[in-house]
């Protein structure tokens, strides 16, 4: 079915045929033990369009047991054979990209164009780690002629993946692909707001040749499904992507079993624009940094830190561009999609209303809106809050919506201090034509990833993750494989 036919089917019937509704466990779609369901919503229309399994600890027990049974054979399969399965997965994702993107857009509220980008990125991720599967090599150690000493990279075992609602397929792919490449098995729990594409991915993996039990997906709430998963004694590693509060709880729940964790948490990332910057490039970068996915990005550039000399011109030009962006239902390919839930819209609107009440100037947007065609949906206008002081909540707290907060600074030192002036440290953008300034700032800004003159520069090859409250551990790149492997050293005496 073409993308256009799928869109027509959705708008005519209010749903899509053939959407997954059960867990994916041990190579098959499997009903929840308690046979309970919950709804998933189309944020662009503010209505439920499908229901799916609301799992519990019994489903997690089944999924972890399946993953544990499958571990030995998968971990011992020839690495090149594992890589071939991941390569076929990438091909299948591309072959089924149209359907995956429509479902992702519907479930999350993001624009179809953004969802298509996410699907292409997921395929690329499987390609990348397919190539890495047979390159995980160990080392040898010089302890004398009478000995042989070497290390190998073993899979850690069953891994848990807790996924948020803002990038459901991409986040699933960026955790699952390296875990499988390293020879681990997987139990993934997508966010209850966006369960569908992770289930579709598990099915694709199975059809690409993944043995039953190697990748399982259990759906449901964080408390009923996420909690028993991260606390399960047979899980050896947890990759968690989500909020700081939940991340801290996950770390505590994993502690009694001494399970390792990678935490990919929130951010309040600065885009620093120096007076000598190419403003045209900076404007394009800033618009993408804060309005892509309606600002629901952990690494969104949600703070503009700008030198006074260019502040007014930059904010005026940004405000003109932001005001021209058209929100709308994701499947109609608007400029900006919906916020993911009614509760989240309330949160974003609450931040902006409180900022207004404190007297902060609104340079663009500032209000809720709806899909222009249907008059429905959970939308917020692309917004700019100008000349905000460093301690203000809209500078210090993650809003996770299309809201840019502007901080005016004088000189490099103040810019770096402002960039570092929150408890987060995920990413940072720097716009300047001065090579030395750019690299001094990259050195001095406390963030896991720094973009110079192009926000979001990089791809699956470049490690990603946060400092401070943004978490620890790195995903993407070869670095991600570290979480899924452990080093075994063997030392042998070979002569009497
Ligand atoms: P959240 O923490 O509420 O939920 C994330 C996931 O955790 C969901 O699947 C949820 O069901 C699950 N969960 C909830 N309670 C749990 C528990 N007790 N045990 C185990 N799992 C549990 O976060 P959210 O609101 O869905 O996502 C938005 C947050 O995620 C933002 O703070 C954002 O910055 C962050 N995020 C970070 C990254 C990154 O890579 N650093 C990427 C995307 C999102």
Coordinates of C-alpha atoms and ligand atoms in Angstrom, one line a residue:
X1 CA 0.0 0.0 0.0
X2 CA 1.3 3.4 -0.8
X3 CA 1.7 6.2 1.8
X4 CA -1.1 8.1 0.2
X5 CA -3.4 5.1 0.4
X6 CA -2.5 4.6 4.1
X7 CA -3.3 8.2 4.8
X8 CA -6.6 8.0 2.9
X9 CA -7.5 4.8 4.9
X10 CA -6.8 6.6 8.2
X11 CA -8.8 9.7 7.5
X12 CA -11.7 7.6 6.1
X13 CA -11.8 5.0 8.9
X14 CA -10.2 6.6 11.9
X15 CA -7.7 3.8 12.2
X16 CA -5.4 1.5 10.1
X17 CA -5.9 -2.2 9.5
X18 CA -3.3 -4.7 10.8
X19 CA -1.8 -2.6 13.5
X20 CA -0.1 -4.7 16.2
X21 CA -2.1 -5.2 19.4
X22 CA -0.2 -7.8 21.4
X23 CA 3.2 -8.1 22.9
X24 CA 6.0 -9.7 20.7
X25 CA 7.5 -12.5 22.8
X26 CA 9.5 -15.5 21.7
X27 CA 9.0 -14.9 18.0
X28 CA 5.2 -14.3 18.0
X29 CA 2.6 -11.7 18.8
X30 CA 1.4 -12.9 22.2
X31 CA -1.6 -11.8 24.3
X32 CA -1.1 -10.2 27.6
X33 CA -1.5 -12.8 30.4
X34 CA -4.1 -10.6 32.1
X35 CA -5.7 -9.9 28.7
X36 CA -6.0 -6.1 29.4
X37 CA -5.8 -3.4 26.8
X38 CA -5.1 0.3 26.8
X39 CA -5.6 3.0 24.1
X40 CA -3.1 4.8 22.0
X41 CA -4.0 8.3 20.8
X42 CA -3.5 10.4 17.6
X43 CA -2.2 13.7 19.1
X44 CA -3.0 15.6 15.9
X45 CA -6.7 14.8 16.4
X46 CA -6.8 14.3 20.2
X47 CA -8.6 10.9 19.8
X48 CA -7.8 7.2 20.4
X49 CA -7.2 5.3 17.2
X50 CA -6.1 1.8 18.5
X51 CA -5.7 -0.3 21.6
X52 CA -2.8 -2.5 22.6
X53 CA -1.8 -4.9 25.3
X54 CA -1.5 -3.4 28.8
X55 CA 1.1 -5.8 30.2
X56 CA 2.3 -6.6 33.7
X57 CA 5.0 -8.5 35.6
X58 CA 3.8 -11.8 34.3
X59 CA 4.4 -10.8 30.7
X60 CA 7.8 -9.5 31.6
X61 CA 8.6 -12.8 33.2
X62 CA 7.7 -14.6 30.0
X63 CA 9.7 -12.2 27.8
X64 CA 12.8 -12.3 30.0
X65 CA 12.6 -16.1 30.2
X66 CA 12.4 -16.2 26.3
X67 CA 15.4 -13.8 26.0
X68 CA 17.4 -15.9 28.5
X69 CA 16.7 -19.1 26.7
X70 CA 17.8 -17.6 23.4
X71 CA 20.9 -15.9 24.8
X72 CA 23.4 -18.8 24.5
X73 CA 22.8 -19.7 20.9
X74 CA 22.6 -16.0 19.8
X75 CA 25.7 -15.0 21.7
X76 CA 27.6 -17.9 20.1
X77 CA 26.3 -17.4 16.6
X78 CA 29.1 -16.4 14.1
X79 CA 29.3 -12.6 14.4
X80 CA 29.1 -12.2 10.6
X81 CA 25.9 -14.2 10.6
X82 CA 24.4 -11.8 13.3
X83 CA 25.5 -8.9 11.1
X84 CA 23.8 -10.4 8.1
X85 CA 20.5 -10.5 10.0
X86 CA 20.9 -6.9 11.0
X87 CA 21.6 -6.0 7.4
X88 CA 18.4 -7.7 6.3
X89 CA 16.6 -5.9 9.0
X90 CA 17.8 -2.6 7.5
X91 CA 16.6 -3.7 4.1
X92 CA 13.2 -4.7 5.4
X93 CA 12.8 -1.4 7.3
X94 CA 13.5 0.4 4.0
X95 CA 11.0 -1.8 2.2
X96 CA 8.3 -1.1 4.8
X97 CA 9.3 2.5 5.4
X98 CA 6.0 4.0 4.2
X99 CA 3.9 2.1 6.7
X100 CA 6.3 2.5 9.5
X101 CA 6.4 6.3 9.0
X102 CA 2.7 6.7 8.8
X103 CA 2.2 4.7 12.0
X104 CA 5.0 6.7 13.7
X105 CA 3.5 10.0 12.7
X106 CA 0.0 9.0 13.9
X107 CA 1.2 7.6 17.2
X108 CA 3.6 10.4 18.2
X109 CA 2.0 13.4 16.5
X110 CA 5.2 14.3 14.6
X111 CA 5.0 15.3 10.9
X112 CA 5.1 12.6 8.4
X113 CA 8.3 14.1 6.9
X114 CA 10.0 13.9 10.3
X115 CA 8.8 10.3 10.7
X116 CA 10.2 9.4 7.3
X117 CA 13.5 10.8 8.5
X118 CA 13.3 8.7 11.7
X119 CA 12.6 5.5 9.7
X120 CA 15.5 6.1 7.4
X121 CA 17.7 6.8 10.4
X122 CA 16.6 3.5 12.0
X123 CA 17.5 1.6 8.8
X124 CA 20.9 3.3 8.8
X125 CA 21.4 2.3 12.4
X126 CA 20.9 -1.4 11.6
X127 CA 23.3 -1.0 8.7
X128 CA 25.9 0.6 10.9
X129 CA 25.8 -2.1 13.6
X130 CA 25.5 -4.9 11.1
X131 CA 29.0 -3.9 10.0
X132 CA 30.2 -3.7 13.6
X133 CA 29.1 -7.2 14.6
X134 CA 32.3 -9.0 13.3
X135 CA 34.7 -6.2 14.4
X136 CA 34.3 -6.6 18.2
X137 CA 37.7 -7.8 18.9
X138 CA 39.8 -8.3 22.0
X139 CA 43.5 -7.8 22.8
X140 CA 46.6 -9.7 23.7
X141 CA 48.9 -9.0 26.6
X142 CA 52.6 -9.4 26.9
X143 CA 53.1 -11.2 30.2
X144 CA 56.1 -13.4 29.1
X145 CA 57.0 -16.1 26.6
X146 CA 55.7 -18.9 28.8
X147 CA 52.2 -17.4 28.8
X148 CA 49.3 -16.6 26.5
X149 CA 47.1 -13.8 27.7
X150 CA 44.2 -12.3 25.7
X151 CA 40.8 -10.7 26.2
X152 CA 37.5 -11.1 24.4
X153 CA 34.4 -9.1 24.3
X154 CA 31.5 -11.1 25.6
X155 CA 27.8 -10.2 25.4
X156 CA 26.5 -9.1 28.8
X157 CA 23.3 -11.2 28.3
X158 CA 19.7 -10.1 28.5
X159 CA 19.3 -6.4 28.1
X160 CA 16.3 -4.2 28.9
X161 CA 15.4 -1.1 26.8
X162 CA 13.1 1.5 28.1
X163 CA 11.9 3.8 25.4
X164 CA 10.3 7.3 25.5
X165 CA 7.5 8.6 23.3
X166 CA 9.3 11.3 21.4
X167 CA 11.4 9.1 19.1
X168 CA 9.8 5.7 19.5
X169 CA 11.4 3.9 16.5
X170 CA 14.8 5.7 16.4
X171 CA 15.3 5.2 20.2
X172 CA 14.4 1.5 19.9
X173 CA 16.7 1.0 17.0
X174 CA 19.7 2.8 18.5
X175 CA 19.5 0.6 21.6
X176 CA 18.5 -2.7 20.0
X177 CA 20.8 -2.7 17.0
X178 CA 24.1 -2.5 19.0
X179 CA 22.8 -4.9 21.7
X180 CA 22.0 -7.5 19.0
X181 CA 25.3 -6.9 17.2
X182 CA 27.2 -7.6 20.4
X183 CA 25.3 -10.9 20.9
X184 CA 22.9 -9.8 23.6
X185 CA 19.2 -10.5 23.7
X186 CA 16.6 -7.9 24.2
X187 CA 13.4 -7.1 26.1
X188 CA 12.1 -3.6 25.1
X189 CA 9.4 -1.6 26.6
X190 CA 8.1 1.3 24.5
X191 CA 6.4 4.3 26.0
X192 CA 2.7 3.7 26.6
X193 CA 1.9 6.7 24.4
X194 CA 3.7 5.2 21.4
X195 CA 3.8 1.4 21.5
X196 CA 3.4 0.5 17.8
X197 CA 6.6 0.9 15.9
X198 CA 8.7 -1.0 18.4
X199 CA 6.3 -3.9 18.0
X200 CA 6.6 -3.6 14.2
X201 CA 10.4 -3.5 14.5
X202 CA 10.4 -6.8 16.6
X203 CA 8.3 -8.4 13.9
X204 CA 10.6 -7.2 11.1
X205 CA 13.7 -8.5 13.0
X206 CA 12.0 -11.9 13.3
X207 CA 11.2 -11.9 9.6
X208 CA 14.8 -10.9 8.8
X209 CA 15.9 -14.1 10.4
X210 CA 16.4 -13.2 14.1
X211 CA 15.8 -16.4 16.1
X212 CA 12.7 -16.5 18.4
X213 CA 13.2 -15.0 21.8
X214 CA 16.2 -12.8 20.8
X215 CA 14.2 -9.6 20.6
X216 CA 10.9 -9.2 22.6
X217 CA 8.7 -6.2 23.1
X218 CA 6.3 -5.9 26.0
X219 CA 3.9 -2.9 26.1
X220 CA 2.2 -1.2 29.0
X221 CA 2.8 1.5 31.6
X222 CA 6.1 2.3 33.3
X223 CA 4.9 1.2 36.7
X224 CA 3.4 -2.1 35.5
X225 CA 5.9 -3.2 32.8
X226 CA 9.0 -0.9 33.0
X227 CA 9.4 -1.4 36.7
X228 CA 9.4 -5.2 36.9
X229 CA 11.7 -5.3 33.8
X230 CA 14.5 -3.1 35.2
X231 CA 14.3 -4.9 38.5
X232 CA 14.3 -8.4 37.0
X233 CA 17.3 -10.4 38.3
X234 CA 18.0 -12.0 34.8
X235 CA 18.4 -8.6 33.1
X236 CA 22.1 -7.7 33.0
X237 CA 22.0 -4.2 31.5
X238 CA 19.3 -1.5 31.2
X239 CA 19.4 1.2 28.6
X240 CA 16.9 3.9 29.8
X241 CA 15.9 6.9 27.8
X242 CA 13.4 9.3 29.5
X243 CA 13.1 11.8 32.3
X244 CA 15.5 12.5 35.1
X245 CA 13.1 11.5 37.8
X246 CA 12.3 8.1 36.2
X247 CA 15.9 7.6 35.4
X248 CA 16.9 7.9 39.0
X249 CA 14.2 5.4 40.0
X250 CA 15.5 3.0 37.3
X251 CA 19.0 3.3 38.7
X252 CA 17.8 2.5 42.2
X253 CA 15.7 -0.5 40.9
X254 CA 18.7 -1.9 39.1
X255 CA 21.0 -1.5 42.0
X256 CA 20.0 -4.6 44.1
X257 CA 20.9 -6.9 41.2
X258 CA 24.0 -4.8 40.4
X259 CA 22.7 -4.4 36.9
X260 CA 24.5 -1.9 34.7
X261 CA 22.6 1.1 33.4
X262 CA 23.0 3.7 30.7
X263 CA 20.8 6.8 31.4
X264 CA 19.9 9.1 28.5
X265 CA 17.9 11.8 30.3
X266 CA 16.7 15.3 29.7
X267 CA 18.5 18.4 28.6
X268 CA 18.3 22.2 28.4
X269 CA 20.8 22.6 25.7
X270 CA 22.2 26.0 24.7
X271 CA 22.8 27.3 21.1
X272 CA 25.5 29.9 21.5
X273 CA 25.6 32.6 18.8
X274 CA 28.7 34.9 18.8
X275 CA 28.5 38.3 17.1
X276 CA 30.8 37.1 14.2
X277 CA 28.5 34.1 13.3
X278 CA 27.0 33.5 10.0
X279 CA 23.5 34.5 11.1
X280 CA 21.7 32.9 8.2
X281 CA 23.2 29.5 9.1
X282 CA 22.5 30.2 12.8
X283 CA 18.8 30.9 12.1
X284 CA 18.4 27.7 10.2
X285 CA 20.1 25.8 12.9
X286 CA 18.1 27.3 15.7
X287 CA 14.8 26.8 14.0
X288 CA 15.5 23.1 13.6
X289 CA 17.0 22.8 17.0
X290 CA 13.8 24.0 18.8
X291 CA 10.9 23.4 16.5
X292 CA 11.8 20.0 15.0
X293 CA 9.4 17.4 16.6
X294 CA 7.7 20.4 18.2
X295 CA 10.6 20.8 20.6
X296 CA 10.1 17.3 22.1
X297 CA 13.7 16.4 21.7
X298 CA 16.0 15.6 24.6
X299 CA 18.8 17.4 22.7
X300 CA 16.6 20.3 21.5
X301 CA 18.4 23.7 21.4
X302 CA 16.0 25.2 23.9
X303 CA 18.1 28.1 25.0
X304 CA 19.6 30.7 22.7
X305 CA 22.7 32.3 24.3
X306 CA 23.4 35.3 22.0
X307 CA 26.0 38.1 22.1
X308 CA 24.3 41.5 22.7
X309 CA 25.6 43.0 19.4
X310 CA 23.4 40.6 17.3
X311 CA 20.7 39.9 19.8
X312 CA 17.9 42.2 18.4
X313 CA 18.5 41.3 14.8
X314 CA 18.6 37.6 15.5
X315 CA 15.5 37.5 17.6
X316 CA 13.6 39.7 15.1
X317 CA 14.5 37.4 12.2
X318 CA 13.8 34.2 14.3
X319 CA 10.4 35.6 15.3
X320 CA 9.4 36.3 11.7
X321 CA 10.4 32.8 10.7
X322 CA 8.8 31.1 13.8
X323 CA 5.5 32.9 13.3
X324 CA 5.4 31.7 9.7
X325 CA 5.6 28.0 10.7
X326 CA 2.3 26.2 10.3
X327 CA 1.3 23.6 12.9
X328 CA -1.0 20.8 11.8
X329 CA -1.9 17.1 11.8
X330 CA 1.3 15.2 11.2
X331 CA -0.1 13.2 8.2
X332 CA -0.8 16.5 6.4
X333 CA 2.9 17.3 6.4
X334 CA 2.7 20.6 8.3
X335 CA 5.8 22.6 9.4
X336 CA 5.3 21.6 13.0
X337 CA 3.5 18.6 14.5
X338 CA 1.5 18.1 17.7
X339 CA 2.5 17.7 21.3
X340 CA 2.2 14.1 22.3
X341 CA -0.5 14.2 24.9
X342 CA -3.1 16.5 26.5
X343 CA -1.1 16.4 29.8
X344 CA 2.0 17.4 28.0
X345 CA 0.3 20.3 26.3
X346 CA -0.9 21.4 29.7
X347 CA 2.7 21.3 31.0
X348 CA 4.1 23.3 28.1
X349 CA 1.3 25.9 28.2
X350 CA 1.8 26.2 31.9
X351 CA 5.4 27.1 31.6
X352 CA 4.6 29.8 29.0
X353 CA 1.7 31.2 30.9
X354 CA 3.8 31.5 34.1
X355 CA 6.6 33.2 32.1
X356 CA 4.1 35.7 30.8
X357 CA 2.8 36.3 34.3
X358 CA 6.4 37.0 35.4
X359 CA 6.6 39.7 32.7
X360 CA 8.9 37.8 30.2
X361 CA 8.5 39.2 26.7
X362 CA 7.0 36.9 24.1
X363 CA 8.7 37.6 20.7
X364 CA 6.7 34.9 18.9
X365 CA 3.8 32.5 19.6
X366 CA 2.9 32.0 23.2
X367 CA -0.5 30.2 22.9
X368 CA -2.1 26.8 22.3
X369 CA -3.5 26.1 18.8
X370 CA -5.2 23.4 16.8
X371 CA -4.9 21.6 13.5
X372 CA -6.3 24.2 11.1
X373 CA -8.3 21.7 9.1
X374 CA -10.1 19.8 11.9
X375 CA -9.9 22.3 14.7
X376 CA -8.7 19.5 16.9
X377 CA -5.4 18.3 18.4
X378 CA -2.8 19.1 21.0
X379 CA -0.7 21.9 19.5
X380 CA 1.3 24.8 20.8
X381 CA 2.6 27.7 18.7
X382 CA 6.3 28.0 18.0
X383 CA 7.3 30.4 20.8
X384 CA 10.2 32.7 21.7
X385 CA 10.7 34.1 25.2
X386 CA 13.1 37.0 25.0
X387 CA 15.7 38.4 27.5
X388 CA 15.2 35.8 30.2
X389 CA 17.4 35.9 33.3
X390 CA 19.6 32.9 34.2
X391 CA 17.7 31.7 37.2
X392 CA 14.3 31.7 35.5
X393 CA 12.4 28.3 35.4
X394 CA 12.2 28.5 31.6
X395 CA 16.0 28.6 31.5
X396 CA 16.6 26.0 34.3
X397 CA 13.8 23.4 33.5
X398 CA 13.1 21.2 30.5
X399 CA 9.9 22.3 28.9
X400 CA 10.1 19.7 26.1
X401 CA 8.0 21.8 23.7
X402 CA 8.4 24.4 20.9
X403 CA 9.6 27.1 23.3
X404 CA 12.9 28.9 22.8
X405 CA 14.2 31.0 25.8
X406 CA 16.7 33.7 24.9
X407 CA 19.7 34.8 27.1
X408 CA 21.7 37.9 26.2
X409 CA 25.4 37.8 27.0
X410 CA 28.6 39.9 26.6
X411 CA 31.6 38.0 25.5
X412 CA 32.9 34.5 25.4
X413 CA 33.3 34.0 29.1
X414 CA 29.7 35.0 29.9
X415 CA 28.5 32.9 27.0
X416 CA 30.3 29.8 28.4
X417 CA 29.0 30.5 31.9
X418 CA 25.4 30.8 30.5
X419 CA 25.8 27.6 28.5
X420 CA 27.0 25.8 31.6
X421 CA 24.4 27.4 33.9
X422 CA 21.9 24.6 34.3
X423 CA 22.0 21.2 35.9
X424 CA 21.9 19.5 32.5
X425 CA 24.8 18.7 30.1
X426 CA 23.5 16.9 27.1
X427 CA 24.5 18.8 23.9
X428 CA 25.4 22.4 22.9
X429 CA 25.6 24.3 19.7
X430 CA 28.1 27.0 18.9
X431 CA 27.9 29.5 16.0
X432 CA 31.0 31.5 15.3
X433 CA 33.4 32.0 12.3
X434 CA 36.4 32.0 14.7
X435 CA 37.9 28.6 14.7
X436 CA 39.8 29.1 18.0
X437 CA 36.8 30.5 19.8
X438 CA 34.7 27.6 18.6
X439 CA 37.2 25.1 19.9
X440 CA 37.8 26.9 23.2
X441 CA 34.1 26.9 23.8
X442 CA 33.7 23.2 22.8
X443 CA 36.4 22.5 25.4
X444 CA 34.8 24.6 28.1
X445 CA 31.2 23.6 27.7
X446 CA 30.1 20.7 29.9
X447 CA 28.1 18.6 27.5
X448 CA 28.3 15.2 26.0
X449 CA 28.2 16.5 22.4
X450 CA 29.0 19.8 20.9
X451 CA 27.9 21.0 17.4
X452 CA 29.9 23.7 15.7
X453 CA 28.1 25.8 13.0
X454 CA 25.5 23.1 12.4
X455 CA 23.1 22.0 15.1
X456 CA 22.5 18.2 15.1
X457 CA 25.6 17.7 12.9
X458 CA 26.6 14.0 13.0
X459 CA 24.8 10.7 12.8
X460 CA 24.8 7.2 14.1
X461 CA 28.7 7.2 13.9
X462 CA 29.1 9.9 16.6
X463 CA 28.7 8.9 20.3
X464 CA 25.8 10.6 22.1
X465 CA 24.9 11.0 25.7
X466 CA 24.8 13.4 28.6
X467 CA 26.8 14.8 31.5
X468 CA 25.4 16.0 34.9
X469 CA 21.7 15.3 35.2
X470 CA 21.5 14.4 31.5
X471 CA 22.8 11.0 32.4
X472 CA 25.8 8.9 31.8
X473 CA 27.0 6.3 29.3
X474 CA 27.0 6.8 25.5
X475 CA 24.8 5.5 22.8
X476 CA 25.5 5.5 19.0
X477 CA 28.9 5.0 17.5
X478 CA 31.2 2.1 18.4
X479 CA 31.1 3.5 21.9
X480 CA 27.5 2.2 22.3
X481 CA 28.8 -1.4 22.0
X482 CA 30.6 -1.0 25.4
X483 CA 27.3 -1.2 27.3
X484 CA 26.5 -4.5 25.7
X485 CA 29.9 -6.2 26.1
X486 CA 32.1 -7.1 29.0
X487 CA 35.7 -7.9 28.7
X488 CA 36.9 -11.4 29.7
X489 CA 40.7 -11.8 30.2
X490 CA 42.3 -15.2 29.9
X491 CA 45.8 -15.8 31.0
X492 CA 47.4 -19.2 30.5
X493 CA 50.8 -20.8 31.3
X494 CA 51.9 -22.7 28.3
X495 CA 55.2 -24.3 29.4
X496 CA 56.3 -26.1 32.6
Ligands
LIG1 P1 9.4 9.1 31.3 O1 10.6 9.0 32.1 O2 8.2 9.4 31.9 O3 9.2 7.7 30.5 C1 10.2 7.1 29.7 C2 9.9 5.6 29.7 O4 10.1 5.1 31.0 C3 8.5 5.2 29.2 O5 8.6 4.0 28.5 C4 7.9 4.9 30.6 O6 6.8 4.0 30.5 C5 9.0 4.3 31.3 N1 8.8 4.3 32.8 C6 8.1 5.2 33.5 N2 8.2 4.8 34.8 C7 9.0 3.8 34.9 C8 9.5 3.0 36.0 N3 9.2 3.2 37.2 N4 10.4 2.0 35.7 C9 10.7 1.8 34.4 N5 10.3 2.4 33.4 C10 9.4 3.4 33.6 O7 9.9 10.1 30.1 P2 8.9 10.7 29.0 O8 8.2 11.8 29.6 O9 8.2 9.6 28.3 O10 10.1 11.2 28.0 C11 10.5 12.5 28.0 C12 11.8 12.6 28.7 O11 12.8 11.8 28.0 C13 12.4 14.0 28.6 O12 13.0 14.3 29.8 C14 13.5 13.8 27.5 O13 14.5 14.8 27.6 C15 14.0 12.5 27.8 N6 14.7 11.9 26.6 C16 16.0 11.8 26.6 C17 16.7 11.3 25.5 C18 18.2 11.1 25.5 O14 18.7 10.5 24.6 N7 18.9 11.7 26.4 C19 16.0 11.0 24.3 C20 14.6 11.2 24.3 C21 13.9 11.6 25.5

